JSON list of C-alpha atoms in Angstrom, two decimals:
[
{"chain": "O", "resi": 1, "resn": "MET", "atom": "CA", "xyz": [30.70, 169.47, 90.97]},
{"chain": "O", "resi": 2, "resn": "ALA", "atom": "CA", "xyz": [33.64, 167.26, 90.10]},
{"chain": "O", "resi": 3, "resn": "LEU", "atom": "CA", "xyz": [37.07, 168.36, 91.54]},
{"chain": "O", "resi": 4, "resn": "THR", "atom": "CA", "xyz": [39.75, 169.38, 89.10]},
{"chain": "O", "resi": 5, "resn": "ILE", "atom": "CA", "xyz": [43.40, 169.82, 89.55]},
{"chain": "O", "resi": 6, "resn": "GLY", "atom": "CA", "xyz": [44.46, 172.97, 91.32]},
{"chain": "O", "resi": 7, "resn": "ASP", "atom": "CA", "xyz": [40.91, 172.90, 93.49]},
{"chain": "O", "resi": 8, "resn": "THR", "atom": "CA", "xyz": [41.18, 172.90, 97.35]},
{"chain": "O", "resi": 9, "resn": "ALA", "atom": "CA", "xyz": [40.50, 169.18, 98.40]},
{"chain": "O", "resi": 10, "resn": "PRO", "atom": "CA", "xyz": [37.30, 169.77, 100.61]},
{"chain": "O", "resi": 11, "resn": "ASP", "atom": "CA", "xyz": [38.16, 169.69, 104.45]},
{"chain": "O", "resi": 12, "resn": "PHE", "atom": "CA", "xyz": [35.95, 167.46, 106.62]},
{"chain": "O", "resi": 13, "resn": "GLU", "atom": "CA", "xyz": [35.75, 165.67, 109.75]},
{"chain": "O", "resi": 14, "resn": "ALA", "atom": "CA", "xyz": [35.14, 161.85, 109.84]},
{"chain": "O", "resi": 15, "resn": "ASP", "atom": "CA", "xyz": [35.52, 158.61, 111.76]},
{"chain": "O", "resi": 16, "resn": "THR", "atom": "CA", "xyz": [38.19, 156.26, 110.51]},
{"chain": "O", "resi": 17, "resn": "THR", "atom": "CA", "xyz": [39.39, 152.81, 111.64]},
{"chain": "O", "resi": 18, "resn": "GLU", "atom": "CA", "xyz": [42.29, 154.78, 113.50]},
{"chain": "O", "resi": 19, "resn": "GLY", "atom": "CA", "xyz": [39.74, 157.37, 115.08]},
{"chain": "O", "resi": 20, "resn": "ARG", "atom": "CA", "xyz": [38.28, 160.78, 114.12]},
{"chain": "O", "resi": 21, "resn": "ILE", "atom": "CA", "xyz": [40.23, 163.06, 111.93]},
{"chain": "O", "resi": 22, "resn": "SER", "atom": "CA", "xyz": [39.99, 166.51, 110.75]},
{"chain": "O", "resi": 23, "resn": "PHE", "atom": "CA", "xyz": [41.20, 165.95, 107.16]},
{"chain": "O", "resi": 24, "resn": "HIS", "atom": "CA", "xyz": [43.31, 168.97, 106.68]},
{"chain": "O", "resi": 25, "resn": "ASP", "atom": "CA", "xyz": [44.96, 168.80, 109.99]},
{"chain": "O", "resi": 26, "resn": "TRP", "atom": "CA", "xyz": [45.69, 165.18, 109.41]},
{"chain": "O", "resi": 27, "resn": "ILE", "atom": "CA", "xyz": [47.33, 166.07, 106.12]},
{"chain": "O", "resi": 28, "resn": "GLY", "atom": "CA", "xyz": [49.46, 168.67, 107.91]},
{"chain": "O", "resi": 29, "resn": "ASP", "atom": "CA", "xyz": [52.69, 169.45, 105.97]},
{"chain": "O", "resi": 30, "resn": "SER", "atom": "CA", "xyz": [52.51, 166.26, 104.14]},
{"chain": "O", "resi": 31, "resn": "TRP", "atom": "CA", "xyz": [51.33, 165.09, 100.76]},
{"chain": "O", "resi": 32, "resn": "ALA", "atom": "CA", "xyz": [48.38, 162.66, 100.78]},
{"chain": "O", "resi": 33, "resn": "VAL", "atom": "CA", "xyz": [46.52, 160.20, 98.72]},
{"chain": "O", "resi": 34, "resn": "LEU", "atom": "CA", "xyz": [42.69, 159.74, 99.27]},
{"chain": "O", "resi": 35, "resn": "PHE", "atom": "CA", "xyz": [41.61, 156.55, 97.45]},
{"chain": "O", "resi": 36, "resn": "SER", "atom": "CA", "xyz": [37.89, 155.74, 97.45]},
{"chain": "O", "resi": 37, "resn": "HIS", "atom": "CA", "xyz": [35.72, 152.53, 97.27]},
{"chain": "O", "resi": 38, "resn": "PRO", "atom": "CA", "xyz": [32.12, 151.91, 96.59]},
{"chain": "O", "resi": 39, "resn": "LYS", "atom": "CA", "xyz": [31.69, 149.46, 99.28]},
{"chain": "O", "resi": 40, "resn": "ASP", "atom": "CA", "xyz": [33.09, 147.11, 101.92]},
{"chain": "O", "resi": 41, "resn": "PHE", "atom": "CA", "xyz": [33.80, 143.60, 100.94]},
{"chain": "O", "resi": 42, "resn": "THR", "atom": "CA", "xyz": [34.26, 144.18, 97.26]},
{"chain": "O", "resi": 43, "resn": "PRO", "atom": "CA", "xyz": [36.73, 141.79, 95.56]},
{"chain": "O", "resi": 44, "resn": "VAL", "atom": "CA", "xyz": [38.86, 144.43, 93.50]},
{"chain": "O", "resi": 45, "resn": "CYS", "atom": "CA", "xyz": [38.90, 146.91, 96.26]},
{"chain": "O", "resi": 46, "resn": "THR", "atom": "CA", "xyz": [40.08, 144.04, 98.56]},
{"chain": "O", "resi": 47, "resn": "THR", "atom": "CA", "xyz": [43.25, 143.48, 96.42]},
{"chain": "O", "resi": 48, "resn": "GLU", "atom": "CA", "xyz": [43.83, 147.15, 96.26]},
{"chain": "O", "resi": 49, "resn": "LEU", "atom": "CA", "xyz": [43.77, 147.83, 100.19]},
{"chain": "O", "resi": 50, "resn": "GLY", "atom": "CA", "xyz": [46.31, 145.07, 100.58]},
{"chain": "O", "resi": 51, "resn": "TYR", "atom": "CA", "xyz": [48.73, 146.35, 97.90]},
{"chain": "O", "resi": 52, "resn": "MET", "atom": "CA", "xyz": [48.40, 149.86, 99.42]},
{"chain": "O", "resi": 53, "resn": "ALA", "atom": "CA", "xyz": [49.44, 148.31, 102.69]},
{"chain": "O", "resi": 54, "resn": "ARG", "atom": "CA", "xyz": [52.36, 146.54, 101.26]},
{"chain": "O", "resi": 55, "resn": "ILE", "atom": "CA", "xyz": [53.75, 149.50, 99.43]},
{"chain": "O", "resi": 56, "resn": "ASN", "atom": "CA", "xyz": [53.07, 152.03, 102.30]},
{"chain": "O", "resi": 57, "resn": "PRO", "atom": "CA", "xyz": [56.67, 152.18, 103.16]},
{"chain": "O", "resi": 58, "resn": "GLU", "atom": "CA", "xyz": [57.14, 153.70, 99.64]},
{"chain": "O", "resi": 59, "resn": "PHE", "atom": "CA", "xyz": [54.79, 156.54, 100.26]},
{"chain": "O", "resi": 60, "resn": "GLU", "atom": "CA", "xyz": [56.20, 157.29, 103.67]},
{"chain": "O", "resi": 61, "resn": "ARG", "atom": "CA", "xyz": [59.62, 157.57, 102.07]},
{"chain": "O", "resi": 62, "resn": "ARG", "atom": "CA", "xyz": [58.11, 160.45, 99.97]},
{"chain": "O", "resi": 63, "resn": "GLY", "atom": "CA", "xyz": [56.45, 161.97, 102.70]},
{"chain": "O", "resi": 64, "resn": "VAL", "atom": "CA", "xyz": [53.00, 160.94, 101.61]},
{"chain": "O", "resi": 65, "resn": "LYS", "atom": "CA", "xyz": [50.15, 159.81, 103.81]},
{"chain": "O", "resi": 66, "resn": "ILE", "atom": "CA", "xyz": [47.68, 157.52, 102.52]},
{"chain": "O", "resi": 67, "resn": "ILE", "atom": "CA", "xyz": [44.00, 157.10, 103.69]},
{"chain": "O", "resi": 68, "resn": "GLY", "atom": "CA", "xyz": [41.18, 155.06, 102.21]},
{"chain": "O", "resi": 69, "resn": "LEU", "atom": "CA", "xyz": [37.50, 155.61, 102.13]},
{"chain": "O", "resi": 70, "resn": "SER", "atom": "CA", "xyz": [34.53, 153.39, 101.77]},
{"chain": "O", "resi": 71, "resn": "VAL", "atom": "CA", "xyz": [30.67, 154.02, 101.62]},
{"chain": "O", "resi": 72, "resn": "ASP", "atom": "CA", "xyz": [29.98, 152.06, 104.69]},
{"chain": "O", "resi": 73, "resn": "PRO", "atom": "CA", "xyz": [30.37, 152.60, 108.38]},
{"chain": "O", "resi": 74, "resn": "THR", "atom": "CA", "xyz": [33.91, 152.01, 110.19]},
{"chain": "O", "resi": 75, "resn": "GLY", "atom": "CA", "xyz": [32.59, 149.03, 112.14]},
{"chain": "O", "resi": 76, "resn": "ALA", "atom": "CA", "xyz": [32.11, 147.11, 108.78]},
{"chain": "O", "resi": 77, "resn": "HIS", "atom": "CA", "xyz": [35.62, 148.46, 107.80]},
{"chain": "O", "resi": 78, "resn": "GLU", "atom": "CA", "xyz": [37.01, 146.66, 110.66]},
{"chain": "O", "resi": 79, "resn": "ASP", "atom": "CA", "xyz": [35.52, 143.28, 109.64]},
{"chain": "O", "resi": 80, "resn": "TRP", "atom": "CA", "xyz": [36.73, 143.98, 106.19]},
{"chain": "O", "resi": 81, "resn": "VAL", "atom": "CA", "xyz": [40.34, 144.52, 107.43]},
{"chain": "O", "resi": 82, "resn": "ARG", "atom": "CA", "xyz": [40.53, 140.94, 108.61]},
{"chain": "O", "resi": 83, "resn": "ASP", "atom": "CA", "xyz": [39.77, 139.61, 105.22]},
{"chain": "O", "resi": 84, "resn": "ILE", "atom": "CA", "xyz": [41.97, 141.90, 103.56]},
{"chain": "O", "resi": 85, "resn": "GLU", "atom": "CA", "xyz": [44.77, 140.62, 105.78]},
{"chain": "O", "resi": 86, "resn": "GLU", "atom": "CA", "xyz": [43.76, 136.99, 105.28]},
{"chain": "O", "resi": 87, "resn": "THR", "atom": "CA", "xyz": [43.53, 137.02, 101.70]},
{"chain": "O", "resi": 88, "resn": "GLN", "atom": "CA", "xyz": [46.30, 139.80, 100.67]},
{"chain": "O", "resi": 89, "resn": "GLY", "atom": "CA", "xyz": [48.75, 138.86, 103.55]},
{"chain": "O", "resi": 90, "resn": "HIS", "atom": "CA", "xyz": [48.82, 142.52, 104.53]},
{"chain": "O", "resi": 91, "resn": "ALA", "atom": "CA", "xyz": [46.24, 144.42, 106.71]},
{"chain": "O", "resi": 92, "resn": "PRO", "atom": "CA", "xyz": [45.69, 148.08, 106.10]},
{"chain": "O", "resi": 93, "resn": "ASN", "atom": "CA", "xyz": [48.44, 150.29, 107.96]},
{"chain": "O", "resi": 94, "resn": "TYR", "atom": "CA", "xyz": [46.66, 153.45, 107.33]},
{"chain": "O", "resi": 95, "resn": "PRO", "atom": "CA", "xyz": [43.11, 154.87, 108.22]},
{"chain": "O", "resi": 96, "resn": "ILE", "atom": "CA", "xyz": [39.96, 153.88, 106.34]},
{"chain": "O", "resi": 97, "resn": "ILE", "atom": "CA", "xyz": [37.27, 156.66, 106.43]},
{"chain": "O", "resi": 98, "resn": "GLY", "atom": "CA", "xyz": [33.62, 155.61, 107.10]},
{"chain": "O", "resi": 99, "resn": "ASP", "atom": "CA", "xyz": [31.25, 157.42, 104.70]},
{"chain": "O", "resi": 100, "resn": "ALA", "atom": "CA", "xyz": [27.98, 156.07, 105.70]},
{"chain": "O", "resi": 101, "resn": "ASP", "atom": "CA", "xyz": [26.14, 159.30, 105.15]},
{"chain": "O", "resi": 102, "resn": "PHE", "atom": "CA", "xyz": [27.77, 159.89, 101.66]},
{"chain": "O", "resi": 103, "resn": "ALA", "atom": "CA", "xyz": [28.87, 163.38, 102.77]},
{"chain": "O", "resi": 104, "resn": "ILE", "atom": "CA", "xyz": [32.67, 162.97, 101.80]},
{"chain": "O", "resi": 105, "resn": "SER", "atom": "CA", "xyz": [31.76, 161.25, 98.27]},
{"chain": "O", "resi": 106, "resn": "LYS", "atom": "CA", "xyz": [29.29, 164.05, 97.72]},
{"chain": "O", "resi": 107, "resn": "ALA", "atom": "CA", "xyz": [31.74, 166.57, 98.64]},
{"chain": "O", "resi": 108, "resn": "TYR", "atom": "CA", "xyz": [34.30, 165.09, 96.33]},
{"chain": "O", "resi": 109, "resn": "GLY", "atom": "CA", "xyz": [31.95, 164.94, 93.44]},
{"chain": "O", "resi": 110, "resn": "MET", "atom": "CA", "xyz": [31.79, 161.08, 93.39]},
{"chain": "O", "resi": 111, "resn": "LEU", "atom": "CA", "xyz": [28.15, 160.97, 94.28]},
{"chain": "O", "resi": 112, "resn": "GLY", "atom": "CA", "xyz": [25.14, 163.01, 93.31]},
{"chain": "O", "resi": 113, "resn": "ALA", "atom": "CA", "xyz": [23.82, 165.57, 96.04]},
{"chain": "O", "resi": 114, "resn": "ASP", "atom": "CA", "xyz": [20.39, 163.58, 95.90]},
{"chain": "O", "resi": 115, "resn": "VAL", "atom": "CA", "xyz": [21.94, 160.36, 97.20]},
{"chain": "O", "resi": 116, "resn": "SER", "atom": "CA", "xyz": [20.54, 159.58, 100.66]},
{"chain": "O", "resi": 117, "resn": "GLY", "atom": "CA", "xyz": [19.41, 156.60, 102.97]},
{"chain": "O", "resi": 118, "resn": "ASP", "atom": "CA", "xyz": [20.91, 153.80, 104.54]},
{"chain": "O", "resi": 119, "resn": "PRO", "atom": "CA", "xyz": [24.26, 152.67, 102.84]},
{"chain": "O", "resi": 120, "resn": "SER", "atom": "CA", "xyz": [23.43, 149.14, 103.62]},
{"chain": "O", "resi": 121, "resn": "ASP", "atom": "CA", "xyz": [20.60, 149.37, 101.03]},
{"chain": "O", "resi": 122, "resn": "ARG", "atom": "CA", "xyz": [22.89, 150.20, 98.35]},
{"chain": "O", "resi": 123, "resn": "THR", "atom": "CA", "xyz": [24.90, 147.95, 96.14]},
{"chain": "O", "resi": 124, "resn": "ALA", "atom": "CA", "xyz": [28.62, 148.49, 94.93]},
{"chain": "O", "resi": 125, "resn": "ALA", "atom": "CA", "xyz": [27.01, 149.07, 91.61]},
{"chain": "O", "resi": 126, "resn": "ASP", "atom": "CA", "xyz": [24.95, 151.90, 93.16]},
{"chain": "O", "resi": 127, "resn": "ASN", "atom": "CA", "xyz": [28.14, 153.55, 94.31]},
{"chain": "O", "resi": 128, "resn": "GLN", "atom": "CA", "xyz": [30.36, 152.57, 91.34]},
{"chain": "O", "resi": 129, "resn": "THR", "atom": "CA", "xyz": [31.40, 156.16, 90.99]},
{"chain": "O", "resi": 130, "resn": "VAL", "atom": "CA", "xyz": [33.13, 156.03, 94.24]},
{"chain": "O", "resi": 131, "resn": "ARG", "atom": "CA", "xyz": [36.58, 154.82, 92.59]},
{"chain": "O", "resi": 132, "resn": "ASN", "atom": "CA", "xyz": [38.63, 157.81, 92.64]},
{"chain": "O", "resi": 133, "resn": "VAL", "atom": "CA", "xyz": [42.19, 158.39, 93.44]},
{"chain": "O", "resi": 134, "resn": "PHE", "atom": "CA", "xyz": [43.18, 162.12, 94.62]},
{"chain": "O", "resi": 135, "resn": "VAL", "atom": "CA", "xyz": [46.73, 163.32, 95.18]},
{"chain": "O", "resi": 136, "resn": "ILE", "atom": "CA", "xyz": [46.76, 166.26, 97.49]},
{"chain": "O", "resi": 137, "resn": "GLY", "atom": "CA", "xyz": [49.77, 168.47, 98.20]},
{"chain": "O", "resi": 138, "resn": "PRO", "atom": "CA", "xyz": [51.03, 170.12, 101.39]},
{"chain": "O", "resi": 139, "resn": "ASP", "atom": "CA", "xyz": [48.96, 173.44, 100.29]},
{"chain": "O", "resi": 140, "resn": "LYS", "atom": "CA", "xyz": [45.86, 171.04, 100.26]},
{"chain": "O", "resi": 141, "resn": "LYS", "atom": "CA", "xyz": [45.48, 171.56, 96.50]},
{"chain": "O", "resi": 142, "resn": "ILE", "atom": "CA", "xyz": [44.59, 168.55, 94.42]},
{"chain": "O", "resi": 143, "resn": "LYS", "atom": "CA", "xyz": [47.37, 167.70, 92.08]},
{"chain": "O", "resi": 144, "resn": "LEU", "atom": "CA", "xyz": [45.96, 164.59, 90.48]},
{"chain": "O", "resi": 145, "resn": "VAL", "atom": "CA", "xyz": [42.70, 162.95, 89.82]},
{"chain": "O", "resi": 146, "resn": "LEU", "atom": "CA", "xyz": [42.41, 159.38, 88.64]},
{"chain": "O", "resi": 147, "resn": "VAL", "atom": "CA", "xyz": [38.98, 157.62, 88.15]},
{"chain": "O", "resi": 148, "resn": "TYR", "atom": "CA", "xyz": [38.66, 153.84, 87.59]},
{"chain": "O", "resi": 149, "resn": "PRO", "atom": "CA", "xyz": [35.67, 151.49, 86.80]},
{"chain": "O", "resi": 150, "resn": "MET", "atom": "CA", "xyz": [34.90, 148.91, 89.28]},
{"chain": "O", "resi": 151, "resn": "THR", "atom": "CA", "xyz": [36.13, 146.02, 87.08]},
{"chain": "O", "resi": 152, "resn": "THR", "atom": "CA", "xyz": [39.67, 147.41, 86.73]},
{"chain": "O", "resi": 153, "resn": "GLY", "atom": "CA", "xyz": [42.17, 147.41, 89.83]},
{"chain": "O", "resi": 154, "resn": "ARG", "atom": "CA", "xyz": [43.99, 150.46, 90.24]},
{"chain": "O", "resi": 155, "resn": "ASN", "atom": "CA", "xyz": [47.89, 150.91, 89.27]},
{"chain": "O", "resi": 156, "resn": "PHE", "atom": "CA", "xyz": [49.37, 152.35, 92.61]},
{"chain": "O", "resi": 157, "resn": "ASP", "atom": "CA", "xyz": [52.96, 152.04, 91.11]},
{"chain": "O", "resi": 158, "resn": "GLU", "atom": "CA", "xyz": [51.68, 154.60, 88.70]},
{"chain": "O", "resi": 159, "resn": "VAL", "atom": "CA", "xyz": [50.50, 156.83, 91.68]},
{"chain": "O", "resi": 160, "resn": "LEU", "atom": "CA", "xyz": [54.06, 156.71, 93.15]},
{"chain": "O", "resi": 161, "resn": "ARG", "atom": "CA", "xyz": [55.51, 157.50, 89.69]},
{"chain": "O", "resi": 162, "resn": "VAL", "atom": "CA", "xyz": [53.44, 160.61, 89.31]},
{"chain": "O", "resi": 163, "resn": "ILE", "atom": "CA", "xyz": [54.23, 161.63, 92.91]},
{"chain": "O", "resi": 164, "resn": "ASP", "atom": "CA", "xyz": [57.80, 161.45, 92.10]},
{"chain": "O", "resi": 165, "resn": "SER", "atom": "CA", "xyz": [57.30, 163.79, 89.05]},
{"chain": "O", "resi": 166, "resn": "LEU", "atom": "CA", "xyz": [54.92, 166.29, 91.14]},
{"chain": "O", "resi": 167, "resn": "GLN", "atom": "CA", "xyz": [57.67, 166.43, 93.92]},
{"chain": "O", "resi": 168, "resn": "LEU", "atom": "CA", "xyz": [60.47, 167.20, 91.37]},
{"chain": "O", "resi": 169, "resn": "THR", "atom": "CA", "xyz": [58.67, 169.53, 89.26]},
{"chain": "O", "resi": 170, "resn": "ALA", "atom": "CA", "xyz": [57.48, 171.43, 92.33]},
{"chain": "O", "resi": 171, "resn": "ASP", "atom": "CA", "xyz": [61.02, 172.30, 93.35]},
{"chain": "O", "resi": 172, "resn": "HIS", "atom": "CA", "xyz": [62.62, 172.61, 89.88]},
{"chain": "O", "resi": 173, "resn": "LYS", "atom": "CA", "xyz": [61.60, 174.45, 86.92]},
{"chain": "O", "resi": 174, "resn": "VAL", "atom": "CA", "xyz": [61.14, 171.35, 84.99]},
{"chain": "O", "resi": 175, "resn": "SER", "atom": "CA", "xyz": [58.47, 169.13, 83.38]},
{"chain": "O", "resi": 176, "resn": "THR", "atom": "CA", "xyz": [58.74, 165.10, 82.81]},
{"chain": "O", "resi": 177, "resn": "PRO", "atom": "CA", "xyz": [58.15, 163.41, 79.49]},
{"chain": "O", "resi": 178, "resn": "VAL", "atom": "CA", "xyz": [56.19, 160.56, 78.65]},
{"chain": "O", "resi": 179, "resn": "ASN", "atom": "CA", "xyz": [56.77, 157.37, 80.87]},
{"chain": "O", "resi": 180, "resn": "TRP", "atom": "CA", "xyz": [59.39, 159.22, 82.81]},
{"chain": "O", "resi": 181, "resn": "VAL", "atom": "CA", "xyz": [60.84, 157.53, 85.80]},
{"chain": "O", "resi": 182, "resn": "PRO", "atom": "CA", "xyz": [63.32, 159.19, 88.29]},
{"chain": "O", "resi": 183, "resn": "GLY", "atom": "CA", "xyz": [66.85, 159.44, 87.01]},
{"chain": "O", "resi": 184, "resn": "GLU", "atom": "CA", "xyz": [65.79, 160.03, 83.34]},
{"chain": "O", "resi": 185, "resn": "ASP", "atom": "CA", "xyz": [66.01, 163.31, 81.50]},
{"chain": "O", "resi": 186, "resn": "VAL", "atom": "CA", "xyz": [63.60, 166.02, 81.89]},
{"chain": "O", "resi": 187, "resn": "ILE", "atom": "CA", "xyz": [62.31, 168.98, 80.12]},
{"chain": "O", "resi": 188, "resn": "ILE", "atom": "CA", "xyz": [62.99, 172.59, 80.77]},
{"chain": "O", "resi": 189, "resn": "ALA", "atom": "CA", "xyz": [59.60, 174.06, 81.64]},
{"chain": "O", "resi": 190, "resn": "GLY", "atom": "CA", "xyz": [58.14, 176.43, 79.15]},
{"chain": "O", "resi": 191, "resn": "SER", "atom": "CA", "xyz": [57.84, 179.02, 81.55]},
{"chain": "O", "resi": 192, "resn": "VAL", "atom": "CA", "xyz": [61.41, 179.34, 81.53]},
{"chain": "O", "resi": 193, "resn": "SER", "atom": "CA", "xyz": [62.93, 181.57, 79.02]},
{"chain": "O", "resi": 194, "resn": "ASN", "atom": "CA", "xyz": [66.44, 180.81, 77.30]},
{"chain": "O", "resi": 195, "resn": "ASP", "atom": "CA", "xyz": [68.14, 183.46, 79.12]},
{"chain": "O", "resi": 196, "resn": "GLN", "atom": "CA", "xyz": [66.90, 182.17, 82.48]},
{"chain": "O", "resi": 197, "resn": "ALA", "atom": "CA", "xyz": [67.51, 178.64, 81.54]},
{"chain": "O", "resi": 198, "resn": "ARG", "atom": "CA", "xyz": [71.23, 179.63, 80.63]},
{"chain": "O", "resi": 199, "resn": "GLU", "atom": "CA", "xyz": [71.51, 180.66, 84.29]},
{"chain": "O", "resi": 200, "resn": "ILE", "atom": "CA", "xyz": [70.33, 177.23, 85.58]},
{"chain": "O", "resi": 201, "resn": "TRP", "atom": "CA", "xyz": [71.97, 175.16, 82.92]},
{"chain": "O", "resi": 202, "resn": "PRO", "atom": "CA", "xyz": [75.05, 176.93, 81.96]},
{"chain": "O", "resi": 203, "resn": "ASP", "atom": "CA", "xyz": [76.33, 173.86, 79.88]},
{"chain": "O", "resi": 204, "resn": "GLY", "atom": "CA", "xyz": [73.21, 174.07, 77.75]},
{"chain": "O", "resi": 205, "resn": "TRP", "atom": "CA", "xyz": [70.65, 171.54, 76.67]},
{"chain": "O", "resi": 206, "resn": "GLU", "atom": "CA", "xyz": [69.55, 169.42, 73.86]},
{"chain": "O", "resi": 207, "resn": "GLU", "atom": "CA", "xyz": [67.05, 171.02, 71.73]},
{"chain": "O", "resi": 208, "resn": "PRO", "atom": "CA", "xyz": [65.46, 168.65, 68.96]},
{"chain": "O", "resi": 209, "resn": "LYS", "atom": "CA", "xyz": [62.85, 171.68, 68.65]},
{"chain": "O", "resi": 210, "resn": "PRO", "atom": "CA", "xyz": [62.93, 175.23, 70.14]},
{"chain": "O", "resi": 211, "resn": "TYR", "atom": "CA", "xyz": [60.04, 174.27, 72.28]},
{"chain": "O", "resi": 212, "resn": "ILE", "atom": "CA", "xyz": [61.55, 170.99, 73.61]},
{"chain": "O", "resi": 213, "resn": "ARG", "atom": "CA", "xyz": [64.85, 171.52, 75.69]},
{"chain": "O", "resi": 214, "resn": "ILE", "atom": "CA", "xyz": [66.07, 168.49, 77.21]},
{"chain": "O", "resi": 215, "resn": "VAL", "atom": "CA", "xyz": [68.48, 168.52, 80.49]},
{"chain": "O", "resi": 216, "resn": "PRO", "atom": "CA", "xyz": [69.60, 165.67, 82.82]},
{"chain": "O", "resi": 217, "resn": "ALA", "atom": "CA", "xyz": [67.24, 165.27, 86.03]},
{"chain": "O", "resi": 218, "resn": "PRO", "atom": "CA", "xyz": [68.29, 167.47, 88.82]},
{"chain": "O", "resi": 219, "resn": "GLU", "atom": "CA", "xyz": [69.85, 165.21, 91.66]},
{"chain": "O", "resi": 220, "resn": "THR", "atom": "CA", "xyz": [67.34, 164.68, 94.51]},
{"chain": "O", "resi": 221, "resn": "ARG", "atom": "CA", "xyz": [66.68, 161.89, 96.86]},
{"chain": "O", "resi": 222, "resn": "VAL", "atom": "CA", "xyz": [63.52, 160.51, 97.77]},
{"chain": "O", "resi": 223, "resn": "GLY", "atom": "CA", "xyz": [61.90, 162.04, 100.77]},
{"chain": "O", "resi": 224, "resn": "GLU", "atom": "CA", "xyz": [63.76, 165.30, 100.24]},
{"chain": "O", "resi": 225, "resn": "GLY", "atom": "CA", "xyz": [62.42, 168.56, 98.70]},
{"chain": "O", "resi": 226, "resn": "ALA", "atom": "CA", "xyz": [58.74, 168.83, 98.12]},
{"chain": "O", "resi": 227, "resn": "ALA", "atom": "CA", "xyz": [58.24, 165.31, 99.55]},
{"chain": "O", "resi": 228, "resn": "ALA", "atom": "CA", "xyz": [59.21, 166.75, 103.04]},
{"chain": "O", "resi": 229, "resn": "LYS", "atom": "CA", "xyz": [57.16, 169.83, 102.86]}
]
């Protein structure tokens, strides 16, 4: 079954390019991004892994760990890492999970339960559904799921933007409007009554409609609050 927002991210043990991990223990008190790939040595994924290495400091500033997954053994990943560094200018500076038995892809609803056999006998097209991004909170709950086709490279700047929103709204009783970026106005959460809102925002708010109550974004710094939990 496909995982949805609010589900607990399945725990697992697996070999990675940085050694064996137990996933929930590896996340610890951090946030995490798990992004998956259908096969090693695929062109779009090569660009994605290189870009994630380049912007990893931005995730680290937000208290977020990143980890890749590909449906091949870790030995193949190690060869792929050299290609990524050569072609993208950045080698992955985060672990990449080996999922040669498809167990993690199945647990995360990216491959059917009937998939089996030698991963080297399968093409990227056979595994094309293994193209997900999962953002996972410190509580091990899934906060975001993105699914991309093989032909479209993922926008990891958008993942950073969503994490900024997730961490802000986890700490404050607000929501973020369309195309929001840090520093822009936010919306008072619908769960907050007007009486409660007056206590939090004594200067009031802009109200184009009774259900749209706009206030300045709370003053926070990246890496504080929910990002550091």
